[in-house]
PDB file of C-alpha atoms in Angstrom:
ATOM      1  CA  UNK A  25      -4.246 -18.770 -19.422  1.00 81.00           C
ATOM      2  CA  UNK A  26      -7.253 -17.707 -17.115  1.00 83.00           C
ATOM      3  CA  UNK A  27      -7.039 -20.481 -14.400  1.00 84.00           C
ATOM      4  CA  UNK A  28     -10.947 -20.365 -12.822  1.00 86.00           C
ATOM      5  CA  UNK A  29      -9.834 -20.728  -9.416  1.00 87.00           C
ATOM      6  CA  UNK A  30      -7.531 -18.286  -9.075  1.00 87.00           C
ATOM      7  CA  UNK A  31      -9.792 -15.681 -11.309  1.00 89.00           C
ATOM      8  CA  UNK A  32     -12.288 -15.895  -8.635  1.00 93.00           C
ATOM      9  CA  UNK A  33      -9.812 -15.093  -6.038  1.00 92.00           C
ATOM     10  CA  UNK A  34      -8.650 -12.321  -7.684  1.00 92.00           C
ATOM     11  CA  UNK A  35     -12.168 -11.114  -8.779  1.00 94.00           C
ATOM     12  CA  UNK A  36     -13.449 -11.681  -4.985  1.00 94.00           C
ATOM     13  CA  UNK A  37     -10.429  -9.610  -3.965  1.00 94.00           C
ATOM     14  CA  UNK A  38     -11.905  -6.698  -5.698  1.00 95.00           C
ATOM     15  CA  UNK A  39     -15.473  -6.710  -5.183  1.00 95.00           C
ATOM     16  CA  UNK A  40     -14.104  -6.920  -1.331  1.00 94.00           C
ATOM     17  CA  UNK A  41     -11.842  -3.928  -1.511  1.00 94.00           C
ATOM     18  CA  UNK A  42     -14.266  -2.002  -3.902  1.00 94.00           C
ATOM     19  CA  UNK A  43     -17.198  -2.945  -1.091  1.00 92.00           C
ATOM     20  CA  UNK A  44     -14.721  -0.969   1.522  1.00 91.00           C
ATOM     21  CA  UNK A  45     -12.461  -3.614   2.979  1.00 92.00           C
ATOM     22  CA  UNK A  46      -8.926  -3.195   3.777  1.00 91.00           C
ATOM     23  CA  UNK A  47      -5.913  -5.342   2.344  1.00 92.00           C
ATOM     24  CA  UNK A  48      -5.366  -6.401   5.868  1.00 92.00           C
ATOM     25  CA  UNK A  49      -8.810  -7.202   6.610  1.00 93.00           C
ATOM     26  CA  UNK A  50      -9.004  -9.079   3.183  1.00 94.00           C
ATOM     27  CA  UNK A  51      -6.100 -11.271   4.180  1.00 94.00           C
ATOM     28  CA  UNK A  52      -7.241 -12.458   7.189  1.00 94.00           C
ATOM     29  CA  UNK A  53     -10.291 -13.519   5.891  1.00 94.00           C
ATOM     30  CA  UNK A  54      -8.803 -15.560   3.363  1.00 93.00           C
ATOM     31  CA  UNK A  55      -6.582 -16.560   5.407  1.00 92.00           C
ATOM     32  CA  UNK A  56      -9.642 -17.842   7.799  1.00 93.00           C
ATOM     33  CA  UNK A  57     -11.161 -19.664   5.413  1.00 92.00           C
ATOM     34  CA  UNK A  58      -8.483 -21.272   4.065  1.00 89.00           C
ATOM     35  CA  UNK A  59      -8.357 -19.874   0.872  1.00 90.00           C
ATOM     36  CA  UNK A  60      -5.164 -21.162  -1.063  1.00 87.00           C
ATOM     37  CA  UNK A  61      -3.091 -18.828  -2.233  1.00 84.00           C
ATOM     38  CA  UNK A  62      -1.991 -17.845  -5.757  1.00 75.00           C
ATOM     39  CA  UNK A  63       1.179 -19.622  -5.916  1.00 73.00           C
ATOM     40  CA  UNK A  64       0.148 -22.164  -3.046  1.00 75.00           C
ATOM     41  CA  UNK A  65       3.033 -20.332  -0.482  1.00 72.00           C
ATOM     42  CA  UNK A  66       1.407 -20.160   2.638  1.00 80.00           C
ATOM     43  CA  UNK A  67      -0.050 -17.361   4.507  1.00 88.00           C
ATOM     44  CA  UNK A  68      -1.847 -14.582   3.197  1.00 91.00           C
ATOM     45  CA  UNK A  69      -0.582 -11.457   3.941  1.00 90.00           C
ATOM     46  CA  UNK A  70      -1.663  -7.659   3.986  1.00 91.00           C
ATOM     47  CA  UNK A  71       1.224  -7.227   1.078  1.00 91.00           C
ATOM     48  CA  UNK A  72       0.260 -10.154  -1.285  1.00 90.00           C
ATOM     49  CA  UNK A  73      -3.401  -8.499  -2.001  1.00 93.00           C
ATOM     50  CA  UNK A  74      -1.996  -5.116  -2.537  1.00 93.00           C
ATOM     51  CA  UNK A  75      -0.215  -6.307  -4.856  1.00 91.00           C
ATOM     52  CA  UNK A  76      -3.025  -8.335  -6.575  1.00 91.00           C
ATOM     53  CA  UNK A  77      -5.011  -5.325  -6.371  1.00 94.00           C
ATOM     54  CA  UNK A  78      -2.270  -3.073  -7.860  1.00 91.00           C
ATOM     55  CA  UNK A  79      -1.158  -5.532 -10.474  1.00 90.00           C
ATOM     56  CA  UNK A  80      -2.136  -4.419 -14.120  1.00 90.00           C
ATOM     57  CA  UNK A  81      -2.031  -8.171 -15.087  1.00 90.00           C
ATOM     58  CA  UNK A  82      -5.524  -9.006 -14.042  1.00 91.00           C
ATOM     59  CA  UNK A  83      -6.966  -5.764 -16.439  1.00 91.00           C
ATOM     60  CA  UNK A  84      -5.145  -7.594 -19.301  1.00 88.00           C
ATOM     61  CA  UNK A  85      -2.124  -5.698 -19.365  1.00 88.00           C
ATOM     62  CA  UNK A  86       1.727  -6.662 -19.037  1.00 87.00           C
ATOM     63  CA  UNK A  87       4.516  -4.590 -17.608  1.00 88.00           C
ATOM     64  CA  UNK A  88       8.177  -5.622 -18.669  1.00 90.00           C
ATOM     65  CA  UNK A  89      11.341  -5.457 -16.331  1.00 89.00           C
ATOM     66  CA  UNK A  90       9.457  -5.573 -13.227  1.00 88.00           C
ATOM     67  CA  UNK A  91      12.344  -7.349 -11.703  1.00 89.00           C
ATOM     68  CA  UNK A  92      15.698  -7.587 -13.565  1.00 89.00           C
ATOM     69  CA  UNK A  93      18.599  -9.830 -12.897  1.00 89.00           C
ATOM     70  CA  UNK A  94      22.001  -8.104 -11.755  1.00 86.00           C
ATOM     71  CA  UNK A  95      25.426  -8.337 -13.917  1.00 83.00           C
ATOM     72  CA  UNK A  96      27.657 -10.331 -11.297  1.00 84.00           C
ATOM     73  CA  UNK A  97      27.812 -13.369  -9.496  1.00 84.00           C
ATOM     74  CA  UNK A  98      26.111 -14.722  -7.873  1.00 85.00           C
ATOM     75  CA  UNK A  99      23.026 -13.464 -10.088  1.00 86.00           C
ATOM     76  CA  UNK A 100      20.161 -12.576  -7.622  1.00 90.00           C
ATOM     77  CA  UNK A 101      16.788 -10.913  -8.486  1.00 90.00           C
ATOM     78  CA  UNK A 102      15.997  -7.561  -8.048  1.00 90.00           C
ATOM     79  CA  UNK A 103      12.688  -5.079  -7.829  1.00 88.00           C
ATOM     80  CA  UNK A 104      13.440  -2.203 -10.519  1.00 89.00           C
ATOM     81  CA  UNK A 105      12.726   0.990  -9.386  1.00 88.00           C
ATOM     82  CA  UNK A 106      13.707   3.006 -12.059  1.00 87.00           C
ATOM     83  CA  UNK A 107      17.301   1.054 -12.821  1.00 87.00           C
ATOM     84  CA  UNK A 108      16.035  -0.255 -16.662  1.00 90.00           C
ATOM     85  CA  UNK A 109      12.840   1.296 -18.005  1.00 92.00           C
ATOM     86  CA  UNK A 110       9.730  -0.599 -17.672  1.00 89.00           C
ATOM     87  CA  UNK A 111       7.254  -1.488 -20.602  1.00 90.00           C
ATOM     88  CA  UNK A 112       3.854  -1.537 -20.476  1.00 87.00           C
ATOM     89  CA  UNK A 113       2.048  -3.626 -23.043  1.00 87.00           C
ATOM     90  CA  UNK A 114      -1.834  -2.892 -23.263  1.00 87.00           C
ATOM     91  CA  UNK A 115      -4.806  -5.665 -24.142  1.00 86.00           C
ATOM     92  CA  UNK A 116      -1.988  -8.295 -24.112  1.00 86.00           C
ATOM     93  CA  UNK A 117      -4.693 -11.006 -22.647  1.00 86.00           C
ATOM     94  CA  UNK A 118      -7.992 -11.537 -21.636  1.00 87.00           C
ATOM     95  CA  UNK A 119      -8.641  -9.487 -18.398  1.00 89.00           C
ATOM     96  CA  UNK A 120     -10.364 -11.037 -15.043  1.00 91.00           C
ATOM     97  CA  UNK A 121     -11.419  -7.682 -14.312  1.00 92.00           C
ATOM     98  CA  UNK A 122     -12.464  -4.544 -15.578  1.00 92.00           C
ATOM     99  CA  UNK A 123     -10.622  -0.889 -16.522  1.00 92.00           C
ATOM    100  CA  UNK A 124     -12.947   0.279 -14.523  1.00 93.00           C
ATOM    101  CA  UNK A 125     -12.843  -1.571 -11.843  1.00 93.00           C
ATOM    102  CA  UNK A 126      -8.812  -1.674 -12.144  1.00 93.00           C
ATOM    103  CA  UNK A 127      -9.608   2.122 -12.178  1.00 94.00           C
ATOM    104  CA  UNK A 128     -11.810   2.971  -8.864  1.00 94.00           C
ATOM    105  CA  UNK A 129      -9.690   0.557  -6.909  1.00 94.00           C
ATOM    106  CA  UNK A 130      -6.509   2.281  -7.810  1.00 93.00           C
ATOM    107  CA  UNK A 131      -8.391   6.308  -6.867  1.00 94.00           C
ATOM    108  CA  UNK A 132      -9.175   3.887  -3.412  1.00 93.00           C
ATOM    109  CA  UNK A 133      -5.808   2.840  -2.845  1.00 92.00           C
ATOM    110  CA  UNK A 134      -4.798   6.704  -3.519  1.00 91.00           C
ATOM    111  CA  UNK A 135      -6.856   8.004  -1.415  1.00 89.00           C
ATOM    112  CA  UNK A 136      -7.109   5.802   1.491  1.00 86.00           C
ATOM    113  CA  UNK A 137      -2.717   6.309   1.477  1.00 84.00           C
ATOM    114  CA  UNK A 138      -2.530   9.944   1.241  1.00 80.00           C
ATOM    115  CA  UNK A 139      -5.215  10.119   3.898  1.00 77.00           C
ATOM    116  CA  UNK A 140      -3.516   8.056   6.089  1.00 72.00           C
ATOM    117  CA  UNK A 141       0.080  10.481   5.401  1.00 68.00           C
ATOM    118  CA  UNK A 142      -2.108  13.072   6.475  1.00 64.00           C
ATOM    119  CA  UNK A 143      -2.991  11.971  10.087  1.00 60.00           C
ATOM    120  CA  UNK A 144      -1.302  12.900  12.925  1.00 45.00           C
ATOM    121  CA  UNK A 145       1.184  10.424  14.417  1.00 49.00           C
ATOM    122  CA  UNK A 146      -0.677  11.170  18.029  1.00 48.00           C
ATOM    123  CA  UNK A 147      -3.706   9.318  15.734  1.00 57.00           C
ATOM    124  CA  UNK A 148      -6.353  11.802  16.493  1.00 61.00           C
ATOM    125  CA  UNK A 149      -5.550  11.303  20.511  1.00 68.00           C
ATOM    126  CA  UNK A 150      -6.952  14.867  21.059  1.00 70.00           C
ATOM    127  CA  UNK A 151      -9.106  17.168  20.023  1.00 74.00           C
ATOM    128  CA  UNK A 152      -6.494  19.469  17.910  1.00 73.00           C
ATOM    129  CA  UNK A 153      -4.175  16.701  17.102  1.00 70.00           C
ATOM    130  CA  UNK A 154      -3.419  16.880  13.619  1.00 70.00           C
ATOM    131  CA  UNK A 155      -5.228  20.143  13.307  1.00 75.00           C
ATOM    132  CA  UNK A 156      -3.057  22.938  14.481  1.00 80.00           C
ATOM    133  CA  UNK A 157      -0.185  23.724  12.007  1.00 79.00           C
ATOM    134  CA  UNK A 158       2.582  26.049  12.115  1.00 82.00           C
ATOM    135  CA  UNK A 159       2.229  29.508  10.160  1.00 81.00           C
ATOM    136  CA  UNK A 160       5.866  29.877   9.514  1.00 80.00           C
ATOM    137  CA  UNK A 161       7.195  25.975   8.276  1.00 79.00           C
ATOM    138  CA  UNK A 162       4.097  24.212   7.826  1.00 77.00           C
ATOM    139  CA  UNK A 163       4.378  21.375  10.660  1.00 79.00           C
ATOM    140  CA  UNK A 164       1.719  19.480  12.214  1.00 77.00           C
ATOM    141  CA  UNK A 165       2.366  20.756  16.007  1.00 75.00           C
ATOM    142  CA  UNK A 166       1.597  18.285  18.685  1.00 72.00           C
ATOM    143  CA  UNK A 167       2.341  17.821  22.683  1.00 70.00           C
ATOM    144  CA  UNK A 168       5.237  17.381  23.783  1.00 70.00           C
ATOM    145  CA  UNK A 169       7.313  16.078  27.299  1.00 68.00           C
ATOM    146  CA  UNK A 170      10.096  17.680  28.226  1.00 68.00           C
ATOM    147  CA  UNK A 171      12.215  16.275  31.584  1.00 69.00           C
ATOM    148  CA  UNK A 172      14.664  18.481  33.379  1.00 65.00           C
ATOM    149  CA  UNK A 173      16.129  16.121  35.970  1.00 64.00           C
ATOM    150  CA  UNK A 174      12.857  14.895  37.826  1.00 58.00           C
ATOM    151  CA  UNK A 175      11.054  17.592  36.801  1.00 56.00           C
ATOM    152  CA  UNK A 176       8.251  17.369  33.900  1.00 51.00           C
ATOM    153  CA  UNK A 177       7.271  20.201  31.962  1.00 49.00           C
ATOM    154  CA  UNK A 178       4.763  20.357  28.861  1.00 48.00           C
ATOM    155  CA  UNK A 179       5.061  22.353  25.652  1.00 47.00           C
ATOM    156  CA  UNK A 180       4.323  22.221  21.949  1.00 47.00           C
ATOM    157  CA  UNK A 181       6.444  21.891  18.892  1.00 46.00           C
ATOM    158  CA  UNK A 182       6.309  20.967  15.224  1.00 41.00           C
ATOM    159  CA  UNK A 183       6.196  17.162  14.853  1.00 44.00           C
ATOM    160  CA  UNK A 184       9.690  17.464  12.688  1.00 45.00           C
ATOM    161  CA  UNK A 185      11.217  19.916  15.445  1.00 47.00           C
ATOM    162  CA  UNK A 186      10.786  22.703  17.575  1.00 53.00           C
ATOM    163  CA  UNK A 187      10.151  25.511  15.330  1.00 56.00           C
ATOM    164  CA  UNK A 188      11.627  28.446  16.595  1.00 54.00           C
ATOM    165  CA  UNK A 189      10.183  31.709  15.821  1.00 52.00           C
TER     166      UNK A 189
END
């Protein structure tokens, strides 16, 4: 069952991230405002609206074995990531969102994480940071500090070691 409230939580969630906003950014203001959360738990947090937005549930779809239990006491919960297979069960309910929309944020989410793999860890500090890679093993290079006793001297190596060639 829809439950009003909560649908246009989720549904302002979206329009938010699809308008630009971050998941951090989005929990804050919600947090702000006081919005309750889904489950009434507290805080909103940067985690809790990724998952909303990455969540096939609100596009009217179900996934099975999310979670499973384990085989020995005491039984605890678990994430499965790739233990038991997962099912995915299409037009099970009534969506609160589009495909569509489910769609776009989902290329978003993609893109806005590979992009972020892809910067330097220097965070664009410099001019070439991030820009100059190595020929031979493919490496981001970047500055580097090297002390010899009280001495300081500066050179440049791959981000994942000195590539020596």
């Amino acid at each position: 069952m829809i439950k009003p409230e909560e649908a246009k939580v989720v549904r302002r969630i979206f329009e938010a991230y699809l308008g630009g906003k971050g998941c951090y950014t989005i929990a804050k203001e919600l947090q702000a405002e006081g919005v309750p959360t889904i489950r009434n738990k507290g805080k909103w947090h940067e985690v809790v609206v990724q998952e909303i937005l990455l969540n096939p549930v609100y596009e009217g779809n179900l996934i099975y074995q999310k979670t499973y239990s384990t085989s020995c006491l005491p039984f605890t919960r678990k994430r499965n990531h790739g233990t038991y297979p997962k099912y995915l069960i299409t037009e099970n309910h009534l969506p609160i969102i589009t495909k569509e929309e489910a769609e776009a944020v989902r290329q978003i989410y993609e893109y806005r994480s590979q992009s972020a793999k892809n910067k330097a860890s220097s965070l664009n500090r410099y001019v070439f940071s991030g820009r100059i890679r190595c020929g031979v093993c493919g490496n981001t290079f970047r500055r580097q500090k090297i002390y010899m006793g009280k001495l300081m001297k500066q050179s440049s190596g791959a981000v994942k070691g000195i590539c020596r060639i």
